[in-house]
Amino acid sequence: MKTTGISRRIDEVGRIVIPREIRKTFGIKGGDQIEIFTHNNEIVLRKYNVSTGLGELVGRLNSEFSAVRKDLDRETADKIYGHINALQDLFESIETGEGRSGTN
């Protein structure tokens, strides 16, 4: 992780200001969504990207389903797996821009 040497105080209602240089570097503009999560006892801010979030969720869903698939009857497992594959295909089409309709 790169240190910036910049610190900010949290105001009375819990807000902080992200410095202009950092917003410019990451392309963050007013109204953009920021994802907040923790990792190794740190608070991490990341510009929210719906396709990245979707990809992570689909991957986690696939992994979790693989762990319990053997406990289901084959027909049910195949149906669920088909839905997971459809989500994966949707994610891939969003990533490649093929999922956008009506844009030229």
GROMACS .gro file of N, CA, C and O in nm, residues 3-38:
model
  144
    3THR      N    1   0.174   0.505   0.084
    3THR     CA    2   0.136   0.610   0.177
    3THR      C    3   0.138   0.744   0.105
    3THR      O    4   0.220   0.767   0.016
    4THR      N    5   0.043   0.831   0.142
    4THR     CA    6   0.034   0.962   0.078
    4THR      C    7   0.086   1.074   0.167
    4THR      O    8   0.113   1.183   0.119
    5GLY      N    9   0.096   1.049   0.297
    5GLY     CA   10   0.136   1.154   0.390
    5GLY      C   11   0.024   1.252   0.419
    5GLY      O   12   0.044   1.353   0.483
    6ILE      N   13  -0.096   1.222   0.371
    6ILE     CA   14  -0.211   1.310   0.391
    6ILE      C   15  -0.298   1.251   0.502
    6ILE      O   16  -0.322   1.130   0.507
    7SER      N   17  -0.343   1.337   0.592
    7SER     CA   18  -0.438   1.291   0.694
    7SER      C   19  -0.555   1.388   0.698
    7SER      O   20  -0.542   1.505   0.660
    8ARG      N   21  -0.668   1.341   0.738
    8ARG     CA   22  -0.789   1.422   0.748
    8ARG      C   23  -0.859   1.389   0.879
    8ARG      O   24  -0.856   1.277   0.927
    9ARG      N   25  -0.926   1.487   0.934
    9ARG     CA   26  -1.007   1.467   1.055
    9ARG      C   27  -1.149   1.427   1.014
    9ARG      O   28  -1.199   1.471   0.912
   10ILE      N   29  -1.210   1.347   1.098
   10ILE     CA   30  -1.350   1.311   1.079
   10ILE      C   31  -1.433   1.419   1.145
   10ILE      O   32  -1.407   1.458   1.259
   11ASP      N   33  -1.535   1.471   1.074
   11ASP     CA   34  -1.617   1.576   1.133
   11ASP      C   35  -1.719   1.517   1.230
   11ASP      O   36  -1.723   1.397   1.253
   12GLU      N   37  -1.803   1.605   1.287
   12GLU     CA   38  -1.896   1.565   1.392
   12GLU      C   39  -1.996   1.459   1.349
   12GLU      O   40  -2.048   1.384   1.431
   13VAL      N   41  -2.025   1.452   1.219
   13VAL     CA   42  -2.122   1.352   1.172
   13VAL      C   43  -2.055   1.234   1.103
   13VAL      O   44  -2.120   1.153   1.038
   14GLY      N   45  -1.922   1.222   1.116
   14GLY     CA   46  -1.850   1.105   1.066
   14GLY      C   47  -1.798   1.116   0.925
   14GLY      O   48  -1.756   1.016   0.867
   15ARG      N   49  -1.800   1.235   0.866
   15ARG     CA   50  -1.753   1.251   0.728
   15ARG      C   51  -1.605   1.284   0.722
   15ARG      O   52  -1.550   1.344   0.815
   16ILE      N   53  -1.543   1.242   0.612
   16ILE     CA   54  -1.406   1.283   0.582
   16ILE      C   55  -1.404   1.336   0.438
   16ILE      O   56  -1.490   1.302   0.357
   17VAL      N   57  -1.306   1.419   0.409
   17VAL     CA   58  -1.290   1.470   0.273
   17VAL      C   59  -1.176   1.392   0.208
   17VAL      O   60  -1.067   1.382   0.262
   18ILE      N   61  -1.204   1.336   0.090
   18ILE     CA   62  -1.099   1.269   0.014
   18ILE      C   63  -1.025   1.378  -0.063
   18ILE      O   64  -1.086   1.452  -0.140
   19PRO      N   65  -0.894   1.388  -0.044
   19PRO     CA   66  -0.819   1.496  -0.108
   19PRO      C   67  -0.835   1.498  -0.261
   19PRO      O   68  -0.849   1.393  -0.325
   20ARG      N   69  -0.834   1.618  -0.316
   20ARG     CA   70  -0.853   1.639  -0.460
   20ARG      C   71  -0.757   1.555  -0.543
   20ARG      O   72  -0.796   1.496  -0.643
   21GLU      N   73  -0.630   1.548  -0.502
   21GLU     CA   74  -0.530   1.472  -0.579
   21GLU      C   75  -0.570   1.325  -0.590
   21GLU      O   76  -0.553   1.262  -0.695
   22ILE      N   77  -0.619   1.270  -0.481
   22ILE     CA   78  -0.659   1.129  -0.481
   22ILE      C   79  -0.785   1.110  -0.565
   22ILE      O   80  -0.795   1.015  -0.643
   23ARG      N   81  -0.883   1.201  -0.551
   23ARG     CA   82  -1.004   1.191  -0.633
   23ARG      C   83  -0.970   1.199  -0.781
   23ARG      O   84  -1.022   1.122  -0.863
   24LYS      N   85  -0.879   1.288  -0.817
   24LYS     CA   86  -0.839   1.304  -0.957
   24LYS      C   87  -0.768   1.178  -1.008
   24LYS      O   88  -0.797   1.129  -1.117
   25THR      N   89  -0.677   1.125  -0.928
   25THR     CA   90  -0.603   1.005  -0.967
   25THR      C   91  -0.695   0.887  -0.995
   25THR      O   92  -0.674   0.811  -1.089
   26PHE      N   93  -0.801   0.873  -0.914
   26PHE     CA   94  -0.890   0.758  -0.927
   26PHE      C   95  -1.018   0.789  -1.003
   26PHE      O   96  -1.107   0.706  -1.013
   27GLY      N   97  -1.027   0.910  -1.058
   27GLY     CA   98  -1.145   0.946  -1.138
   27GLY      C   99  -1.273   0.951  -1.057
   27GLY      O  100  -1.379   0.915  -1.106
   28ILE      N  101  -1.263   0.997  -0.933
   28ILE     CA  102  -1.380   1.005  -0.846
   28ILE      C  103  -1.438   1.146  -0.855
   28ILE      O  104  -1.367   1.244  -0.836
   29LYS      N  105  -1.568   1.151  -0.886
   29LYS     CA  106  -1.637   1.280  -0.899
   29LYS      C  107  -1.752   1.285  -0.800
   29LYS      O  108  -1.796   1.181  -0.749
   30GLY      N  109  -1.801   1.406  -0.774
   30GLY     CA  110  -1.916   1.422  -0.686
   30GLY      C  111  -2.032   1.335  -0.733
   30GLY      O  112  -2.062   1.331  -0.852
   31GLY      N  113  -2.094   1.263  -0.644
   31GLY     CA  114  -2.205   1.176  -0.678
   31GLY      C  115  -2.164   1.031  -0.704
   31GLY      O  116  -2.250   0.943  -0.708
   32ASP      N  117  -2.034   1.006  -0.724
   32ASP     CA  118  -1.987   0.868  -0.744
   32ASP      C  119  -2.006   0.788  -0.616
   32ASP      O  120  -2.001   0.843  -0.505
   33GLN      N  121  -2.026   0.658  -0.631
   33GLN     CA  122  -2.037   0.571  -0.515
   33GLN      C  123  -1.899   0.519  -0.477
   33GLN      O  124  -1.818   0.486  -0.564
   34ILE      N  125  -1.875   0.512  -0.347
   34ILE     CA  126  -1.751   0.459  -0.292
   34ILE      C  127  -1.786   0.335  -0.211
   34ILE      O  128  -1.877   0.337  -0.128
   35GLU      N  129  -1.713   0.227  -0.236
   35GLU     CA  130  -1.732   0.103  -0.161
   35GLU      C  131  -1.642   0.109  -0.038
   35GLU      O  132  -1.526   0.149  -0.047
   36ILE      N  133  -1.695   0.072   0.077
   36ILE     CA  134  -1.620   0.075   0.202
   36ILE      C  135  -1.616  -0.067   0.257
   36ILE      O  136  -1.719  -0.132   0.275
   37PHE      N  137  -1.495  -0.116   0.283
   37PHE     CA  138  -1.482  -0.249   0.341
   37PHE      C  139  -1.359  -0.252   0.430
   37PHE      O  140  -1.281  -0.156   0.435
   38THR      N  141  -1.343  -0.360   0.505
   38THR     CA  142  -1.226  -0.373   0.592
   38THR      C  143  -1.141  -0.489   0.544
   38THR      O  144  -1.192  -0.585   0.485
   0.00000   0.00000   0.00000
